[in-house]
C-alpha cells in the first residue's frame, strides 16, 4: 500500500510548510488543524494515523482531491456502500459528453461573475469567485436526483453566490437579475422589497439532462446566514405531505452553507436534530458547504474548536465528503455520490467544497488587512475554469477554439440580456416569489374579495365535535383515570351548551378539518398541552406506544390532523412551521410556545421572516403563534409573552385616524403585517382561529393565550356565541348596568385578556357596577379605531383608563395610548392603571405580586385618582 500511496504523490506537490503559509498557520498548529483520526482518503484506511502519515495523506489528498468521513456511522451496510464508492481504483470515470457539459457549466458559472464585475465593479454582489464549481455541483445533484425520480427541489442558501445560483441553476431571466443593479429602477407598490442577494425564486422547467420536469424553489433569506435552514425543511415537509410523498422520493431539499456559519450557528445543530424525527423528517437533505476557509475576516483557528467546519453533521451520522473545489470532476463525482446516498438511505449527507474566496467578504472589502499571506497565495492561484479547460484541451476532449466559442456564446447571452434589462422601468418583487399559491389569488395577485363570512357553526355540528372531544373512538383502549374525568367534564359541558378554552379550540380545529383544511399543531408538549388541558393524543395505559387521536375520527372525508410534540427547540421548530405554512394557504399551521416568553429564542424567525416577510418578499403566510401569557405570581420567566415587542413591530400608524368604511375591519387586516389578539373567552378564540382560514388572504396571527383562564369558572362561553351569524369580536363592550345608564358612567376601563376577570371581581366587591364600564380590546392590532371611538362616544361623561397587569414599560400601554388618543382626537387623557416600570417582566415573590395587583386595582377604581394630574 505504501508504494501505491507514494506513487500517487506528484513531484511538484506543495510542501507542508508552504501549505501552512497558505493557511496562515504555524507548525505547532498541525496537530489541531490536521487531526484526522476517522478520515479515509481514496486508497487509504480508516485507522488513526501518526502525524507524519497524516501530513503525507493530506498531500496525497491534495492530489486526489477527495476525503471522506464516515467511520463514525454505526451502520455497517452504509459504511460498506461508501467504501464501494471511494475505495476502488478508477472510480472517477467520465464520458466525453459529461466532461464537455461540465466545462460548459464552469464557463457559465465563471463568466457570469466576470460579467457582473465588468458592468458593476463598485456594487456588492457577494460573488462566487474561488468557488465557481458550486454551480456544476448543484446541477449535478439536481440531475442525479431527477434521474432517481425527484421532481421538486427546495433550496436554501446564504448570499454568497446567490445571483449565480438564480441565473444558472434556477434559471431566472438574466435581464431580471441585471436590472436589479439599476439605481434608477422604480419600486412597484408591493412592499419595501429586499436587496438582490436575499431574494428567492420559483421555477418549473425541463431538466435538460434527464428530460424530465423539475420544480426548483430558492427560498428568500435575510442576512442571518443559516436562519433559512429550518424554513426550507418545513416547506419541503409540507410539499411532501400534500403530494403524498411519504418517503421523500419526489420532493427533496438542498441546503448551502458557508464554513464559518455552518460551524458557528446553533440553528444548524437544531435543524440537524429535526432530520430524523417522524413529524419533521424530510427523508434526507444534501448539504453543500462552500468552505472558503475564512469567515468575513476571521481565521478558522478563531472560528471553531473542531478540526472541520462540518463536524456538526456527525451528530446525525451523516457522511461528510471533503472535495477540492479546484477539481470539477472530483466535485461532480462526489455530488453524484451524495445524491445517490440520499436516494438510497434517505438520510442527510454533507459535501464540503474546499475552496477559497478570491475577493474580500464583498467586492468592496480588502482582505489583505487581515489575511495577507493567504491572499498573496490566492492572487497567484490560477482560476478553476482555466485549469479545467487546459486539462481538457490537453486530453483532446475539446479544442481551444471550441472552448473560446463556448465563452463567446455565453458572453453574448449576457450582453443581450443586459440590453433588454434597460427596458425594465419598474422593479416587481412579485417576480421573485418563492412560494406561489396558484388559484388562491386573482391573476394579478389580489385577494378574490375583501370580506369574511360568519365564523359561527350550526349547533348540531358543535355538538358532534363535542361528542368526539369527550369520547374515545377506538375500542378496547384504556385511558388514564384522570383523563376519564376530563372527558366526562367535556361531555357535561356539551349537554349544558358551554365550552371552556380547550373545548373551544377543539371546536375550531374540528370544524376546519371537516371543511377539508389540514390542521398542524406543533411545539413542546402540545399533544397534552403544557397545562394538561388539551389531551389531543390519548395513550393506552396497557399497551406501549398505542395512541389514539380522536380528532382524526371526526368524519370520513375530513382533512388529517397533525399534532406533534417537537424537540426542545424554538428557533428551529418555529422556522420549520413557518416553512410548512408557506406551502399552502389551505392549511392551519400553529406553533405553541411552552410558555410565551420562550419565543425569544426564536426571535430571528419572528423579526426577519414572520413580521416583515410580506413586505420584503411579497410572501403571505398564515402561521399562528400561540403564546401563553399572564401575570400569576410564577416569577419573571413564565409570565410575559412580551406583547410589547409584537405590538412595536405592527405597521399601523398611531397618529392617523382612518376613514371608516363598510369593509373597514377586513381592509385593516389586509393592510397590516400581522394580527395580534388577546382573547378573554373561548368563543372569541374559536372565532379568531376559524377567521384565520376563512379570510381571503393570509396574515400571521399572534395569540396571547391564557394559563389560569383554562380552568377559570367564568372563562366559559355559551353555544349562542358560536352559532351562524356570530363572528370574532374585536372589542367586547360592557353590556351590563353601564349600558343601561351610559350618562351615569364616570369611567371606562379599557383592558385586554385575563385582567378583565380581576377587574370585574373588584368592581363587584366595590359596588361600582353602575359607575365603571369595563371594555375588552380583544384585537390589539390592527387597532379597532371604529369600535373604540363608538365606545368612548357611548359614555360621554366618563374618563378613560387603560388597565393592564404588565409593567408600564411593557405590555400594551405604549401601543394603545397614542391610538386611543388619536381616536378621540386628543380631547381627553388616557390614564394608566398597572404595575410600575421594571426591568424584569414579573416579580419572583408571591406576596409582592399580590401587593402590586391590589395597588393597581385601587388605581383603576379610585375615581379621584387622576384629579391631581389634570
Coordinates of C-alpha atoms in Angstrom, one line a residue, residues 320-778:
X320 CA -19.1 14.0 5.0
X321 CA -17.3 14.3 1.7
X322 CA -14.4 16.7 1.5
X323 CA -13.6 17.7 -2.0
X324 CA -11.1 20.1 -3.6
X325 CA -13.3 22.7 -5.4
X326 CA -10.5 23.3 -7.9
X327 CA -11.1 19.8 -9.3
X328 CA -14.5 20.0 -11.1
X329 CA -14.5 16.3 -11.9
X330 CA -13.9 15.3 -8.3
X331 CA -16.7 17.7 -7.3
X332 CA -19.0 16.2 -9.9
X333 CA -18.3 12.6 -8.7
X334 CA -18.8 13.5 -5.0
X335 CA -22.1 15.2 -5.8
X336 CA -23.3 12.2 -7.7
X337 CA -22.5 10.0 -4.8
X338 CA -24.2 12.5 -2.4
X339 CA -27.4 12.4 -4.4
X340 CA -27.2 8.6 -4.6
X341 CA -26.7 8.4 -0.9
X342 CA -29.8 10.5 -0.2
X343 CA -31.9 8.4 -2.7
X344 CA -30.6 5.1 -1.2
X345 CA -30.7 5.8 2.5
X346 CA -33.0 8.9 2.8
X347 CA -30.6 10.5 5.2
X348 CA -28.6 13.7 5.3
X349 CA -25.3 14.0 3.6
X350 CA -22.6 16.8 3.5
X351 CA -20.4 17.9 0.7
X352 CA -17.6 20.1 1.9
X353 CA -16.3 22.1 -1.1
X354 CA -12.9 23.1 0.0
X355 CA -12.3 26.3 -1.9
X356 CA -11.2 29.9 -1.4
X357 CA -12.7 33.4 -1.6
X358 CA -10.9 35.4 -4.3
X359 CA -12.2 38.8 -3.1
X360 CA -13.0 40.1 0.3
X361 CA -16.2 39.5 2.1
X362 CA -17.8 41.6 -0.6
X363 CA -16.4 43.2 -3.7
X364 CA -15.6 46.4 -1.8
X365 CA -13.7 44.7 1.0
X366 CA -9.9 44.5 1.4
X367 CA -8.9 41.0 2.7
X368 CA -5.2 41.8 2.8
X369 CA -5.7 43.8 6.0
X370 CA -6.3 40.6 8.0
X371 CA -5.1 37.6 5.9
X372 CA -2.1 38.9 4.0
X373 CA -0.3 35.6 3.4
X374 CA -3.4 33.8 2.4
X375 CA -4.3 36.5 -0.2
X376 CA -0.8 36.7 -1.6
X377 CA -1.2 33.0 -2.4
X378 CA -4.7 33.4 -3.7
X379 CA -3.6 36.1 -6.1
X380 CA -1.2 33.6 -7.6
X381 CA -3.9 31.0 -7.9
X382 CA -5.0 30.2 -11.4
X383 CA -8.8 30.2 -11.9
X384 CA -10.5 26.8 -11.8
X385 CA -12.1 27.3 -15.3
X386 CA -8.7 28.0 -16.8
X387 CA -7.2 25.0 -15.1
X388 CA -10.0 22.7 -16.2
X389 CA -10.1 24.0 -19.8
X390 CA -6.3 23.4 -20.1
X391 CA -6.8 19.9 -18.8
X392 CA -9.5 19.0 -21.3
X393 CA -7.6 20.6 -24.2
X394 CA -4.5 18.6 -23.2
X395 CA -6.7 15.4 -23.2
X396 CA -8.1 16.3 -26.5
X397 CA -11.7 16.4 -25.1
X398 CA -12.2 19.9 -26.5
X399 CA -10.2 22.2 -28.8
X400 CA -9.2 25.7 -27.8
X401 CA -11.5 27.0 -30.4
X402 CA -14.5 25.1 -29.0
X403 CA -13.7 26.4 -25.6
X404 CA -13.4 30.0 -26.8
X405 CA -16.7 29.7 -28.7
X406 CA -18.4 28.5 -25.6
X407 CA -17.2 31.6 -23.7
X408 CA -18.2 33.9 -26.6
X409 CA -21.7 32.3 -26.8
X410 CA -22.4 32.9 -23.1
X411 CA -20.9 36.4 -23.1
X412 CA -23.3 37.2 -26.0
X413 CA -26.2 35.9 -24.0
X414 CA -25.3 38.1 -21.1
X415 CA -24.8 41.2 -23.3
X416 CA -28.2 40.7 -25.0
X417 CA -29.9 40.3 -21.6
X418 CA -28.1 43.4 -20.4
X419 CA -29.5 45.4 -23.3
X420 CA -33.0 44.1 -22.5
X421 CA -32.7 44.9 -18.9
X422 CA -32.5 48.6 -19.8
X423 CA -36.1 48.4 -20.9
X424 CA -37.2 47.5 -17.3
X425 CA -38.6 50.6 -15.6
X426 CA -40.3 49.1 -12.5
X427 CA -38.9 46.6 -10.1
X428 CA -41.6 44.0 -9.3
X429 CA -40.9 42.0 -6.1
X430 CA -43.6 39.5 -7.2
X431 CA -41.3 38.3 -9.9
X432 CA -39.1 36.9 -7.1
X433 CA -41.8 35.0 -5.3
X434 CA -40.5 31.7 -3.9
X435 CA -43.8 30.1 -2.9
X436 CA -46.8 30.9 -5.2
X437 CA -50.3 29.7 -4.3
X438 CA -52.0 29.0 -7.7
X439 CA -55.7 29.7 -7.7
X440 CA -55.8 31.4 -4.2
X441 CA -55.5 34.9 -5.5
X442 CA -56.6 36.6 -8.7
X443 CA -54.2 36.6 -11.7
X444 CA -52.8 40.0 -10.6
X445 CA -52.1 38.7 -7.1
X446 CA -55.0 40.3 -5.3
X447 CA -57.5 38.6 -2.9
X448 CA -60.7 37.5 -4.6
X449 CA -62.8 39.6 -2.1
X450 CA -62.4 41.9 0.9
X451 CA -64.9 40.2 3.1
X452 CA -65.1 37.4 5.6
X453 CA -68.1 35.2 6.2
X454 CA -69.5 34.4 9.6
X455 CA -67.3 32.1 11.5
X456 CA -70.1 30.5 13.5
X457 CA -71.4 26.9 13.2
X458 CA -74.7 25.2 13.5
X459 CA -75.5 23.8 16.9
X460 CA -75.6 20.2 15.7
X461 CA -72.1 20.5 14.4
X462 CA -70.8 21.9 17.6
X463 CA -72.5 19.0 19.5
X464 CA -71.0 16.5 17.1
X465 CA -67.5 17.8 17.5
X466 CA -68.0 18.0 21.3
X467 CA -69.0 14.3 21.2
X468 CA -65.7 13.4 19.6
X469 CA -63.8 15.6 22.1
X470 CA -65.4 13.8 25.0
X471 CA -65.0 10.2 23.9
X472 CA -62.6 7.5 22.9
X473 CA -63.4 6.5 19.3
X474 CA -61.3 3.3 19.5
X475 CA -62.5 0.0 21.1
X476 CA -60.5 -1.7 23.9
X477 CA -58.5 1.4 24.6
X478 CA -57.7 2.1 28.2
X479 CA -57.2 5.7 29.1
X480 CA -55.9 7.2 32.4
X481 CA -58.5 7.6 35.1
X482 CA -57.8 11.3 35.4
X483 CA -58.4 11.7 31.7
X484 CA -61.7 9.9 32.1
X485 CA -62.9 12.6 34.4
X486 CA -61.7 15.3 31.9
X487 CA -63.7 13.7 29.1
X488 CA -66.7 13.3 31.3
X489 CA -66.4 17.0 32.1
X490 CA -66.3 17.9 28.5
X491 CA -69.5 15.8 27.9
X492 CA -71.3 17.6 30.7
X493 CA -70.3 21.0 29.2
X494 CA -71.7 19.9 25.8
X495 CA -75.0 19.0 27.4
X496 CA -75.1 22.4 29.0
X497 CA -74.2 24.1 25.7
X498 CA -71.0 25.6 27.0
X499 CA -67.3 25.3 26.2
X500 CA -64.1 26.1 28.1
X501 CA -60.8 27.1 26.4
X502 CA -59.7 23.5 25.4
X503 CA -63.2 22.7 24.0
X504 CA -63.4 26.0 22.1
X505 CA -60.1 25.1 20.5
X506 CA -61.4 21.6 19.7
X507 CA -64.5 23.1 18.0
X508 CA -62.3 25.4 15.9
X509 CA -59.9 22.7 14.8
X510 CA -62.5 20.0 14.3
X511 CA -64.7 22.2 12.1
X512 CA -61.9 23.2 9.9
X513 CA -60.9 19.6 9.5
X514 CA -64.4 18.7 8.4
X515 CA -64.2 21.5 5.9
X516 CA -61.1 19.9 4.3
X517 CA -58.5 22.2 6.0
X518 CA -55.4 20.4 7.2
X519 CA -54.5 21.5 10.8
X520 CA -51.0 21.1 12.1
X521 CA -50.1 22.0 15.7
X522 CA -46.5 21.8 16.7
X523 CA -44.4 22.8 19.7
X524 CA -43.1 21.5 23.0
X525 CA -45.6 19.2 24.8
X526 CA -48.5 20.4 22.6
X527 CA -50.1 16.9 22.4
X528 CA -51.1 17.1 26.1
X529 CA -50.7 20.8 26.5
X530 CA -48.2 22.4 28.9
X531 CA -51.0 22.9 31.4
X532 CA -52.6 19.5 30.9
X533 CA -55.7 20.9 29.3
X534 CA -55.6 19.8 25.6
X535 CA -55.1 16.0 25.5
X536 CA -55.3 15.6 21.7
X537 CA -53.4 12.4 21.9
X538 CA -54.7 9.6 24.1
X539 CA -52.3 6.9 25.3
X540 CA -53.4 3.3 26.1
X541 CA -52.4 2.6 29.7
X542 CA -51.8 -1.1 29.0
X543 CA -50.1 -1.1 25.5
X544 CA -46.8 0.6 24.9
X545 CA -46.9 3.3 22.2
X546 CA -50.5 2.7 21.3
X547 CA -52.1 6.0 20.8
X548 CA -55.4 7.5 19.6
X549 CA -56.0 10.9 18.1
X550 CA -59.8 11.4 18.3
X551 CA -59.7 14.5 16.1
X552 CA -58.8 12.2 13.2
X553 CA -62.1 10.4 13.7
X554 CA -64.3 13.4 13.0
X555 CA -65.8 12.4 9.7
X556 CA -65.0 10.1 6.8
X557 CA -63.9 12.9 4.4
X558 CA -62.1 15.2 6.8
X559 CA -58.6 16.5 6.3
X560 CA -55.9 15.0 8.5
X561 CA -55.0 16.5 11.9
X562 CA -51.3 16.6 12.7
X563 CA -50.3 17.3 16.3
X564 CA -46.7 16.7 17.2
X565 CA -44.5 17.3 20.3
X566 CA -41.4 19.0 19.0
X567 CA -37.8 18.7 20.1
X568 CA -36.8 21.1 22.8
X569 CA -36.2 23.8 20.2
X570 CA -37.9 27.1 19.5
X571 CA -35.7 28.7 16.7
X572 CA -35.6 25.6 14.6
X573 CA -39.1 24.4 15.1
X574 CA -40.8 27.8 14.6
X575 CA -38.7 28.2 11.4
X576 CA -39.9 24.7 10.3
X577 CA -43.5 25.5 10.9
X578 CA -43.2 28.9 9.1
X579 CA -41.8 26.9 6.1
X580 CA -44.7 24.4 6.4
X581 CA -47.2 27.2 6.3
X582 CA -45.6 28.6 3.1
X583 CA -46.5 25.6 1.0
X584 CA -50.3 26.0 1.0
X585 CA -52.9 28.7 2.1
X586 CA -55.4 25.9 2.8
X587 CA -53.9 24.7 6.0
X588 CA -53.9 26.0 9.6
X589 CA -50.4 25.7 10.9
X590 CA -49.9 26.6 14.6
X591 CA -46.8 26.8 16.8
X592 CA -47.3 26.9 20.5
X593 CA -44.6 28.0 22.9
X594 CA -44.4 26.0 26.1
X595 CA -44.5 29.4 27.9
X596 CA -45.0 32.7 26.0
X597 CA -41.5 34.1 26.8
X598 CA -39.9 31.1 25.1
X599 CA -40.4 32.7 21.8
X600 CA -37.4 34.9 22.4
X601 CA -35.0 32.2 21.4
X602 CA -36.8 32.1 18.0
X603 CA -36.6 35.9 17.7
X604 CA -34.7 35.7 14.4
X605 CA -37.6 33.9 12.7
X606 CA -40.1 36.4 14.1
X607 CA -38.1 39.5 13.3
X608 CA -36.7 38.5 9.9
X609 CA -39.3 36.2 8.4
X610 CA -42.8 36.5 10.1
X611 CA -43.0 40.2 10.8
X612 CA -41.7 41.7 7.5
X613 CA -42.0 38.6 5.2
X614 CA -44.7 40.0 3.0
X615 CA -43.2 43.5 2.8
X616 CA -39.8 42.2 1.8
X617 CA -40.7 39.2 -0.4
X618 CA -44.4 39.6 -1.3
X619 CA -45.0 36.3 0.5
X620 CA -48.1 35.9 2.6
X621 CA -48.2 33.4 5.4
X622 CA -50.9 32.4 7.8
X623 CA -48.9 30.9 10.6
X624 CA -50.4 31.1 14.1
X625 CA -48.3 31.6 17.2
X626 CA -49.9 30.6 20.5
X627 CA -48.1 32.2 23.4
X628 CA -49.2 31.5 26.9
X629 CA -49.2 34.8 28.8
X630 CA -50.3 36.2 32.2
X631 CA -49.0 37.6 35.5
X632 CA -49.9 34.9 38.1
X633 CA -47.1 35.2 40.6
X634 CA -45.0 32.5 38.9
X635 CA -41.8 34.6 38.5
X636 CA -40.2 36.6 35.7
X637 CA -39.6 33.7 33.2
X638 CA -43.1 32.1 32.9
X639 CA -45.2 35.2 32.9
X640 CA -44.9 37.5 29.9
X641 CA -45.0 36.6 26.2
X642 CA -43.6 40.1 25.7
X643 CA -46.7 41.6 23.9
X644 CA -44.9 45.0 23.7
X645 CA -42.4 43.5 21.2
X646 CA -45.0 42.3 18.8
X647 CA -47.0 45.5 19.1
X648 CA -43.9 47.6 18.4
X649 CA -43.4 45.8 15.1
X650 CA -47.0 46.4 13.9
X651 CA -47.1 48.6 10.8
X652 CA -50.2 50.7 11.6
X653 CA -49.8 54.5 12.2
X654 CA -50.8 55.6 15.8
X655 CA -51.3 59.2 14.7
X656 CA -53.6 58.5 11.7
X657 CA -57.3 58.4 12.2
X658 CA -58.5 56.1 9.4
X659 CA -61.7 56.6 7.4
X660 CA -64.3 54.1 8.5
X661 CA -65.9 52.2 5.6
X662 CA -68.2 49.2 5.4
X663 CA -65.3 46.8 4.9
X664 CA -63.0 48.6 7.4
X665 CA -62.4 45.6 9.7
X666 CA -61.3 43.3 6.8
X667 CA -59.5 46.1 5.0
X668 CA -57.4 46.7 8.1
X669 CA -56.5 43.1 8.3
X670 CA -55.4 43.1 4.6
X671 CA -53.2 46.2 5.1
X672 CA -51.5 45.0 8.3
X673 CA -48.3 43.0 8.6
X674 CA -49.7 40.7 11.3
X675 CA -52.6 40.3 13.6
X676 CA -52.2 40.4 17.4
X677 CA -55.1 39.3 19.7
X678 CA -55.6 38.5 23.4
X679 CA -58.9 36.7 23.7
X680 CA -60.7 36.7 27.1
X681 CA -63.2 33.9 26.3
X682 CA -63.2 30.6 24.5
X683 CA -65.8 31.7 21.9
X684 CA -63.7 34.6 20.7
X685 CA -60.6 32.2 20.5
X686 CA -62.8 29.8 18.4
X687 CA -63.8 32.6 16.1
X688 CA -60.3 34.1 15.5
X689 CA -58.9 30.6 14.7
X690 CA -61.7 30.0 12.1
X691 CA -61.4 33.5 10.7
X692 CA -57.7 32.8 10.1
X693 CA -58.7 30.4 7.3
X694 CA -61.9 32.0 6.1
X695 CA -60.2 35.3 5.3
X696 CA -59.5 35.6 1.5
X697 CA -55.8 36.3 2.3
X698 CA -53.2 35.2 4.8
X699 CA -51.5 37.1 7.7
X700 CA -49.5 35.8 10.6
X701 CA -51.7 35.6 13.8
X702 CA -50.2 36.2 17.3
X703 CA -52.4 34.9 20.0
X704 CA -51.6 35.6 23.7
X705 CA -53.3 32.5 25.3
X706 CA -54.2 32.0 28.9
X707 CA -53.0 29.9 31.7
X708 CA -55.2 30.3 34.7
X709 CA -58.2 31.0 32.5
X710 CA -58.0 27.5 31.1
X711 CA -59.9 26.4 34.2
X712 CA -61.4 29.7 35.4
X713 CA -65.1 29.0 36.2
X714 CA -66.1 32.3 34.5
X715 CA -64.0 31.8 31.4
X716 CA -66.6 29.8 29.6
X717 CA -68.7 30.5 26.5
X718 CA -72.2 29.6 25.5
X719 CA -73.1 27.9 22.2
X720 CA -75.1 31.0 21.4
X721 CA -71.8 32.9 21.0
X722 CA -70.7 30.4 18.3
X723 CA -73.8 29.9 16.1
X724 CA -74.2 31.0 12.5
X725 CA -74.1 34.8 12.2
X726 CA -71.6 35.2 15.0
X727 CA -68.1 36.3 14.4
X728 CA -64.9 37.4 16.2
X729 CA -65.4 40.4 18.4
X730 CA -62.6 42.9 18.1
X731 CA -63.9 44.7 21.1
X732 CA -66.3 43.3 23.7
X733 CA -68.3 46.1 25.2
X734 CA -69.8 46.2 28.6
X735 CA -73.5 45.1 28.2
X736 CA -74.3 45.2 31.9
X737 CA -75.6 48.1 34.0
X738 CA -73.3 50.7 32.4
X739 CA -75.0 50.1 29.1
X740 CA -78.4 50.9 30.7
X741 CA -77.4 54.3 32.0
X742 CA -74.4 55.4 30.0
X743 CA -74.6 59.0 31.2
X744 CA -74.0 57.8 34.8
X745 CA -70.8 56.1 33.9
X746 CA -67.8 58.0 35.4
X747 CA -65.0 55.9 34.0
X748 CA -64.3 53.4 31.1
X749 CA -61.6 51.0 32.0
X750 CA -60.2 49.5 28.8
X751 CA -58.2 46.3 29.1
X752 CA -57.3 43.0 27.4
X753 CA -57.1 39.4 28.4
X754 CA -57.1 37.9 31.9
X755 CA -57.1 41.1 33.8
X756 CA -60.7 41.5 32.8
X757 CA -61.8 38.9 35.3
X758 CA -59.9 40.5 38.2
X759 CA -61.4 43.9 37.2
X760 CA -65.0 42.6 37.2
X761 CA -64.5 40.9 40.6
X762 CA -63.1 44.1 42.1
X763 CA -65.8 46.2 40.6
X764 CA -68.4 44.0 42.1
X765 CA -66.7 44.0 45.5
X766 CA -66.7 47.8 45.5
X767 CA -70.3 48.1 44.3
X768 CA -69.3 50.2 41.3
X769 CA -71.1 48.3 38.5
X770 CA -73.1 51.4 37.6
X771 CA -70.3 53.9 37.5
X772 CA -67.5 52.0 35.8
X773 CA -67.7 50.3 32.5
X774 CA -65.1 47.7 31.6
X775 CA -64.3 47.2 27.9
X776 CA -62.2 44.5 26.5
X777 CA -60.0 45.1 23.4
X778 CA -59.6 41.6 22.0

